[in-house]
Coordinates of C-alpha atoms in Angstrom, one line a residue:
M1 CA -0.8 -4.8 27.5
A2 CA 0.4 -7.8 27.1
G3 CA 2.0 -8.7 23.4
T4 CA 1.7 -12.2 22.1
E5 CA 2.1 -13.5 18.5
A6 CA 5.8 -11.9 16.7
E7 CA 7.6 -13.1 19.9
T8 CA 9.1 -16.1 17.6
V9 CA 10.0 -14.1 14.5
Q10 CA 13.6 -12.8 14.1
A11 CA 15.2 -9.6 13.5
G12 CA 16.5 -9.8 10.1
E13 CA 13.5 -12.0 9.3
V14 CA 10.2 -8.7 8.2
E15 CA 10.2 -7.7 4.8
F16 CA 7.0 -5.7 6.1
C17 CA 5.7 -3.3 8.3
T18 CA 2.8 -1.3 8.5
L19 CA 2.3 1.9 11.4
G20 CA -1.3 2.0 10.5
M21 CA -3.8 1.4 12.9
F22 CA -6.8 -1.7 13.0
I23 CA -9.9 -0.7 13.0
L24 CA -12.8 -2.1 13.1
D25 CA -14.9 -0.1 10.9
D26 CA -18.8 1.5 10.7
I27 CA -19.2 1.5 6.7
D28 CA -22.1 3.9 5.1
F29 CA -23.0 3.7 1.2
G30 CA -24.7 7.1 0.6
G31 CA -28.1 5.1 0.7
S32 CA -26.9 3.1 -2.5
R33 CA -26.2 -0.2 0.0
P34 CA -27.3 -0.7 3.5
S35 CA -24.7 0.3 5.8
V36 CA -22.8 -2.8 7.8
K37 CA -20.8 -2.1 11.1
N38 CA -17.9 -3.7 12.9
I39 CA -16.0 -5.1 9.4
L40 CA -12.5 -6.1 10.7
G41 CA -10.2 -2.6 9.2
G42 CA -8.3 0.2 9.1
A43 CA -5.2 1.2 7.2
A44 CA -3.5 -1.4 8.8
S45 CA -5.1 -4.6 8.0
F46 CA -6.2 -3.4 4.7
A47 CA -2.3 -2.9 3.7
V48 CA -1.2 -6.3 5.7
V49 CA -3.6 -8.2 3.4
G50 CA -2.5 -6.4 -0.1
A51 CA 1.7 -7.4 1.7
R52 CA 0.5 -10.4 2.9
L53 CA -1.0 -11.2 -0.4
V54 CA 2.3 -10.9 -2.6
A55 CA 3.9 -12.4 -0.2
G56 CA 2.5 -15.7 -0.7
S57 CA 2.2 -18.2 1.6
S58 CA 5.5 -18.9 2.1
H59 CA 7.1 -15.5 2.9
A60 CA 3.5 -14.9 5.4
R61 CA 5.5 -14.6 8.7
S62 CA 7.1 -11.6 6.8
V63 CA 4.6 -9.2 7.3
S64 CA 4.1 -8.0 10.8
W65 CA 2.1 -5.2 12.5
I66 CA 0.2 -4.3 15.3
V67 CA -3.3 -4.9 16.3
D68 CA -4.4 -3.7 19.7
V69 CA -7.0 -5.5 21.1
G70 CA -9.8 -3.4 23.1
S71 CA -12.5 -5.1 26.2
D72 CA -15.2 -5.0 22.8
F73 CA -12.7 -7.1 20.8
P74 CA -15.1 -10.0 18.6
P75 CA -13.4 -13.5 19.1
E76 CA -14.1 -13.9 15.1
T77 CA -12.4 -11.3 13.9
L78 CA -9.1 -12.0 15.8
A79 CA -9.6 -16.1 14.1
V80 CA -9.5 -13.8 10.9
I81 CA -6.4 -11.8 11.4
K82 CA -4.7 -15.6 12.9
S83 CA -5.5 -17.4 9.9
W84 CA -2.9 -14.8 7.2
N85 CA -0.3 -16.7 10.0
T86 CA 1.4 -13.0 9.6
S87 CA 3.9 -12.0 12.5
C88 CA 1.3 -10.1 13.8
V89 CA 2.0 -8.1 17.6
I90 CA -1.0 -8.5 19.8
R91 CA -1.6 -6.4 22.8
E92 CA -4.6 -6.3 24.6
D93 CA -6.0 -3.6 26.5
H94 CA -9.6 -4.8 27.9
G95 CA -9.4 -1.3 30.2
R96 CA -10.1 0.3 26.4
L97 CA -12.2 0.1 23.3
T98 CA -11.0 -0.9 20.2
T99 CA -10.4 2.1 17.9
R100 CA -13.6 1.8 15.7
A101 CA -14.3 4.4 12.9
W102 CA -17.6 5.6 10.7
N103 CA -16.3 5.6 6.7
G104 CA -18.7 7.7 4.5
Y105 CA -19.1 7.3 0.6
H106 CA -20.3 10.2 -1.8
P107 CA -20.4 10.5 -5.5
N108 CA -16.9 10.8 -7.5
E109 CA -15.0 8.1 -4.9
K110 CA -15.8 10.5 -2.4
R111 CA -15.1 9.6 0.8
D112 CA -15.8 11.0 4.9
F113 CA -13.7 9.1 7.9
K114 CA -14.3 9.4 11.4
Y115 CA -13.3 7.8 14.4
L116 CA -15.6 6.7 16.8
T117 CA -13.6 6.0 19.7
P118 CA -10.3 7.3 21.0
K119 CA -7.7 6.1 18.7
L120 CA -4.3 5.1 19.5
R121 CA -1.6 5.6 17.1
L122 CA 1.5 3.8 16.7
E123 CA 4.5 5.2 17.4
P124 CA 8.3 3.9 16.2
S125 CA 9.4 3.5 19.9
M126 CA 6.1 0.6 20.2
L127 CA 7.9 -1.0 17.5
S128 CA 10.3 -4.3 18.2
D129 CA 13.8 -4.8 17.5
A130 CA 12.9 -7.7 14.6
Q131 CA 10.0 -5.0 13.0
V132 CA 12.1 -2.1 13.3
W133 CA 15.3 -3.8 10.6
S134 CA 11.8 -4.8 8.2
R135 CA 12.8 -4.5 4.6
T136 CA 10.1 -1.5 3.9
F137 CA 7.4 0.2 6.1
H138 CA 4.1 1.5 5.4
M139 CA 2.6 4.3 6.9
V140 CA -0.3 6.7 7.0
C141 CA -0.2 9.5 8.8
S142 CA 0.7 13.4 8.2
P143 CA 3.3 15.5 6.3
S144 CA 5.3 15.5 10.1
R145 CA 4.9 13.1 11.6
C146 CA 5.9 11.0 8.6
I147 CA 9.6 13.0 8.3
S148 CA 8.8 11.9 12.2
I149 CA 8.8 9.0 11.7
V150 CA 11.2 7.9 9.8
Q151 CA 13.5 9.9 11.1
D152 CA 12.8 7.5 14.7
I153 CA 13.3 4.8 12.9
L154 CA 16.6 4.8 11.0
H155 CA 17.6 6.3 14.7
R156 CA 16.9 2.7 16.0
R157 CA 18.8 1.2 13.6
E158 CA 21.9 3.0 14.2
E159 CA 21.2 2.3 18.3
L160 CA 21.1 -1.2 17.4
Q161 CA 24.2 -1.6 15.0
R162 CA 26.4 0.5 17.3
A163 CA 25.2 -2.2 20.3
G164 CA 26.2 -5.0 17.6
Q165 CA 22.0 -6.0 17.3
A166 CA 22.1 -5.7 13.6
P167 CA 20.5 -8.4 12.8
S168 CA 23.4 -8.8 9.7
P169 CA 26.5 -6.2 7.8
K170 CA 23.0 -6.7 4.6
H171 CA 20.9 -5.2 7.1
A172 CA 23.0 -2.4 8.9
A173 CA 24.1 -1.1 5.6
E174 CA 20.9 -0.6 3.3
R175 CA 18.2 2.0 4.2
P176 CA 15.0 0.0 4.3
I177 CA 12.6 1.1 2.1
F178 CA 9.9 4.5 3.2
V179 CA 6.4 3.7 1.1
W180 CA 4.3 6.6 2.4
E181 CA 0.4 7.3 2.4
P182 CA -0.4 11.1 3.0
V183 CA -3.5 11.0 5.6
P184 CA -6.5 12.5 3.9
D185 CA -7.6 15.0 6.2
L186 CA -4.5 16.4 6.1
C187 CA -4.2 17.0 2.3
T188 CA -4.8 20.6 2.3
P189 CA -2.9 23.9 1.1
E190 CA -1.4 24.9 4.9
E191 CA 0.4 21.3 4.0
Q192 CA 2.2 21.8 1.1
E193 CA 5.2 22.9 1.9
R194 CA 5.7 19.9 4.3
F195 CA 4.6 17.5 2.0
F196 CA 7.5 18.3 0.0
Q197 CA 10.0 18.3 3.0
A198 CA 8.6 14.6 3.5
N199 CA 9.1 13.3 -0.6
H200 CA 12.5 14.1 0.0
I201 CA 12.8 10.7 2.6
V202 CA 10.2 8.6 1.0
D203 CA 11.2 6.3 -1.5
V204 CA 7.2 6.4 -2.9
V205 CA 4.2 8.7 -2.1
S206 CA 0.9 8.1 -2.9
P207 CA -2.1 10.4 -2.4
N208 CA -5.6 9.1 -4.2
H209 CA -6.3 12.0 -7.4
M210 CA -8.7 13.4 -5.0
E211 CA -6.7 14.7 -1.8
L212 CA -3.6 15.2 -4.5
G213 CA -6.4 17.9 -5.5
M214 CA -6.8 19.1 -2.1
M215 CA -3.6 20.1 -1.4
F216 CA -3.7 22.1 -4.1
D217 CA -6.7 23.9 -4.2
Q218 CA -7.5 22.3 -7.6
P219 CA -11.3 20.2 -8.1
G220 CA -8.9 16.9 -8.4
W221 CA -6.5 15.0 -9.7
T222 CA -6.7 14.1 -13.8
E223 CA -4.2 13.1 -15.8
D224 CA -5.4 14.3 -19.4
S225 CA -5.2 18.6 -17.8
E226 CA -2.1 20.6 -18.2
Q227 CA -2.5 21.5 -14.6
S228 CA -2.7 17.9 -13.3
Q229 CA 0.4 17.6 -15.6
A230 CA 2.2 20.6 -14.0
L231 CA 1.6 19.7 -11.1
V232 CA 3.2 16.2 -11.3
Q233 CA 6.4 17.2 -13.2
R234 CA 6.7 20.4 -10.2
I235 CA 6.7 17.1 -7.8
I236 CA 9.4 15.2 -9.2
D237 CA 11.2 18.0 -9.8
S238 CA 11.2 18.8 -6.2
G239 CA 12.2 15.4 -5.5
V240 CA 11.3 11.5 -4.0
G241 CA 13.4 9.6 -2.4
P242 CA 16.9 10.5 -0.7
N243 CA 18.2 10.0 -4.3
G244 CA 15.2 11.2 -6.0
D245 CA 15.1 8.1 -8.3
G246 CA 12.0 7.6 -6.1
C247 CA 8.0 7.5 -7.6
L248 CA 4.9 9.9 -7.6
C249 CA 2.3 7.0 -7.4
L250 CA -1.3 8.6 -7.7
R251 CA -4.1 6.3 -6.4
A252 CA -7.3 6.7 -9.0
G253 CA -9.5 4.4 -7.9
K254 CA -11.6 2.7 -10.9
D255 CA -8.6 4.2 -13.5
G256 CA -6.1 2.0 -12.4
S257 CA -2.8 4.3 -10.8
Y258 CA 0.0 6.7 -12.0
A259 CA 3.7 6.4 -11.4
Y260 CA 6.0 9.0 -12.0
S261 CA 9.6 8.8 -11.2
R262 CA 12.4 11.3 -12.3
N263 CA 12.8 9.8 -16.1
Q264 CA 9.3 7.8 -16.8
K265 CA 5.4 7.5 -16.4
I266 CA 3.4 4.4 -15.9
W267 CA -0.2 4.0 -16.3
L268 CA -1.8 0.7 -15.1
P269 CA -5.9 0.0 -15.3
A270 CA -7.6 -1.7 -13.0
Y271 CA -8.0 -4.8 -12.4
H272 CA -11.4 -5.2 -12.3
Q273 CA -12.7 -3.8 -15.8
P274 CA -16.5 -3.2 -16.2
N275 CA -18.0 -5.6 -19.1
A276 CA -19.8 -5.1 -22.2
S277 CA -23.0 -3.8 -20.3
G278 CA -20.9 -1.4 -18.4
S279 CA -21.2 -3.8 -14.7
T280 CA -18.4 -4.8 -12.5
V281 CA -17.5 -6.9 -9.6
V282 CA -16.4 -3.9 -7.3
L283 CA -18.7 -4.2 -4.0
D284 CA -16.4 -2.4 -2.2
P285 CA -13.5 0.3 -2.4
T286 CA -12.9 0.7 1.7
G287 CA -9.2 -0.6 1.4
A288 CA -8.0 -0.6 -1.6
G289 CA -5.4 2.2 -1.8
N290 CA -4.4 0.8 1.5
S291 CA -4.1 -2.7 -0.1
F292 CA -2.3 -1.0 -3.0
L293 CA 0.1 0.2 -0.8
G294 CA 0.5 -2.5 1.3
A295 CA 1.4 -4.9 -1.7
L296 CA 3.7 -1.9 -3.7
A297 CA 6.3 -2.1 -0.3
Q298 CA 6.1 -6.1 -0.5
G299 CA 6.4 -6.5 -4.0
M300 CA 9.3 -3.8 -4.1
V301 CA 11.3 -6.7 -2.1
T302 CA 9.9 -9.6 -4.2
A303 CA 12.7 -9.7 -6.8
G304 CA 13.5 -13.3 -7.7
R305 CA 10.0 -14.9 -6.6
E306 CA 6.7 -16.1 -8.2
P307 CA 5.2 -13.2 -9.0
F308 CA 7.7 -10.9 -11.1
E309 CA 8.7 -14.1 -12.6
I310 CA 6.0 -14.8 -14.3
I311 CA 5.1 -10.2 -15.2
E312 CA 8.7 -10.8 -16.4
S313 CA 8.3 -13.8 -18.6
I314 CA 4.8 -12.6 -19.7
L315 CA 6.3 -8.8 -20.5
S316 CA 10.3 -8.7 -21.8
P317 CA 9.3 -10.3 -25.2
S318 CA 8.1 -6.8 -25.5
E319 CA 10.2 -4.0 -27.0
S320 CA 8.0 -0.9 -26.0
W321 CA 8.5 -3.0 -22.6
R322 CA 12.1 -3.7 -22.5
K323 CA 12.9 0.1 -23.1
A324 CA 10.7 1.4 -20.5
M325 CA 12.4 -0.4 -17.4
T326 CA 16.2 0.8 -18.8
A327 CA 14.2 4.1 -18.3
W328 CA 13.4 3.4 -14.7
G329 CA 17.2 2.3 -13.6
N330 CA 17.6 1.4 -10.5
R331 CA 14.0 1.0 -9.8
Q332 CA 12.7 -1.4 -11.9
D333 CA 11.0 -2.7 -8.9
I334 CA 8.9 -0.3 -8.6
P335 CA 6.9 -1.1 -12.0
L336 CA 6.6 -5.1 -11.1
A337 CA 5.7 -4.0 -7.7
L338 CA 2.8 -1.8 -8.7
I339 CA 1.4 -4.8 -11.0
C340 CA 1.8 -6.8 -8.1
A341 CA -0.2 -4.4 -6.1
T342 CA -2.6 -3.7 -9.2
V343 CA -3.8 -7.3 -8.5
A344 CA -3.9 -6.9 -4.6
A345 CA -6.1 -4.4 -4.9
G346 CA -8.2 -6.2 -7.0
F347 CA -9.0 -9.1 -4.3
V348 CA -10.2 -5.6 -2.0
V349 CA -12.9 -4.2 -3.4
E350 CA -14.8 -7.2 -4.4
Q351 CA -17.0 -7.8 -1.0
I352 CA -17.1 -5.4 2.0
G353 CA -14.0 -5.7 4.2
V354 CA -10.9 -7.7 3.8
P355 CA -10.6 -10.6 1.3
R356 CA -11.4 -14.6 2.3
I357 CA -8.4 -17.3 2.5
S358 CA -8.6 -20.9 2.5
V359 CA -7.0 -23.9 1.2
A360 CA -7.6 -25.3 -2.3
G361 CA -7.5 -29.4 -2.1
N362 CA -3.7 -29.2 -3.6
G363 CA -2.4 -27.7 -1.0
K364 CA -2.9 -23.8 -3.0
E365 CA -4.0 -20.8 -1.2
L366 CA -6.8 -18.6 -1.6
W367 CA -7.8 -15.9 -1.3
N368 CA -12.0 -14.9 -2.6
Q369 CA -11.6 -19.0 -4.4
S370 CA -8.1 -17.6 -6.8
E371 CA -4.6 -18.0 -6.8
F372 CA -2.7 -14.2 -6.1
T373 CA -0.6 -16.0 -8.7
E374 CA -3.1 -17.0 -11.3
R375 CA -4.1 -13.3 -11.1
V376 CA -1.4 -12.2 -11.8
R377 CA -0.6 -14.2 -14.9
L378 CA -3.9 -12.5 -16.4
Y379 CA -3.7 -9.0 -15.7
T380 CA -0.1 -9.6 -16.8
Q381 CA -1.1 -11.1 -20.2
R382 CA -3.8 -8.2 -20.7
L383 CA -0.9 -5.5 -20.0
Y384 CA 1.0 -7.4 -23.0
R385 CA -1.2 -7.1 -25.3
T386 CA -2.5 -3.3 -24.6
V387 CA 1.4 -2.8 -24.1
E388 CA 1.5 -3.8 -27.8
E389 CA -1.2 -1.9 -29.3
S390 CA -0.8 0.7 -27.8
P391 CA 2.2 1.9 -25.6
Q392 CA 2.5 5.4 -25.5
R393 CA -0.5 4.8 -23.5
H394 CA 0.5 3.1 -21.0
L395 CA 4.7 3.7 -21.1
L396 CA 6.4 7.5 -21.7
T397 CA 9.9 8.7 -21.5
N398 CA 9.3 12.5 -19.6

């Protein structure tokens, strides 16, 4: 295999790294529209799009990932990947096929998934030294594998530090942020014990509302169900994060997301809302959850940059918002990052596959002909209005 593209990135420059796989997708919409094939996808691609949207062109190279290229890899797909200007390690192996999968959609947002070719799973040992020093990591895996990945990354960092190869004292001292997306196939009652164990070592755990229900033998999670709220409290009481100050983030599709910490809850509606006639621009939900979490991870290291400045300038006049932020304590980055994540997911659902990147005449970077920061502004302005009208709907101290 040949590794290219990312060798020029230095340790300490990477802010986001995913251990998700690159996959070429076939998508079956259950008869609601024609099936499509050979779509750039997989958890890696969509998570990287989310992180890249938040990073912007000025920090594009801080987003890092690995793409395994088989003998059947479409050249036009490679061109799209390179247009993002991320720190992408391309590994070529013409002795195998590119990992391919089938996605099937059903009513009520139920999804089926299966691999069509052998997968090549990414291991922490495959990461470059620069990637190992990433400030954030995104994982899509079982609870057991989550625990193993976190331990292996921390062990590699310790070894590099002992060898005097930490990029800076700050990097050596800081624990990276781990964002974990439980793999849907293993959201089962048999995995509950390991699920609670894995929660203790990650900063964010994020199943979707259907997956959480499946894991705890419920038909699905809903915010207005006492049983569902008791389950959330059980998870928070058990502990998320090494210090118990992590976050359970439930992705609820068209209903947005619900995030819970030890002391606080926030509900954020989805970026796209149906219009008066009930129609919406949402075309394909594939990858939206991955992009949400990639953006969330990158957002958690975005303090002081334009997206956060926009959010804070709009929401700071709200007394309800200021009180809620105080309740988040030293994790006030999470609500702001969740806003970025919501906006990022909104780009992904507008087409089949990934959003299209371009540059405007004034040099501004556009995705689907829109600026990410402008959408952050529009969404946050809507959020400000609804928080002021009904703060308890969005913000609730536990």
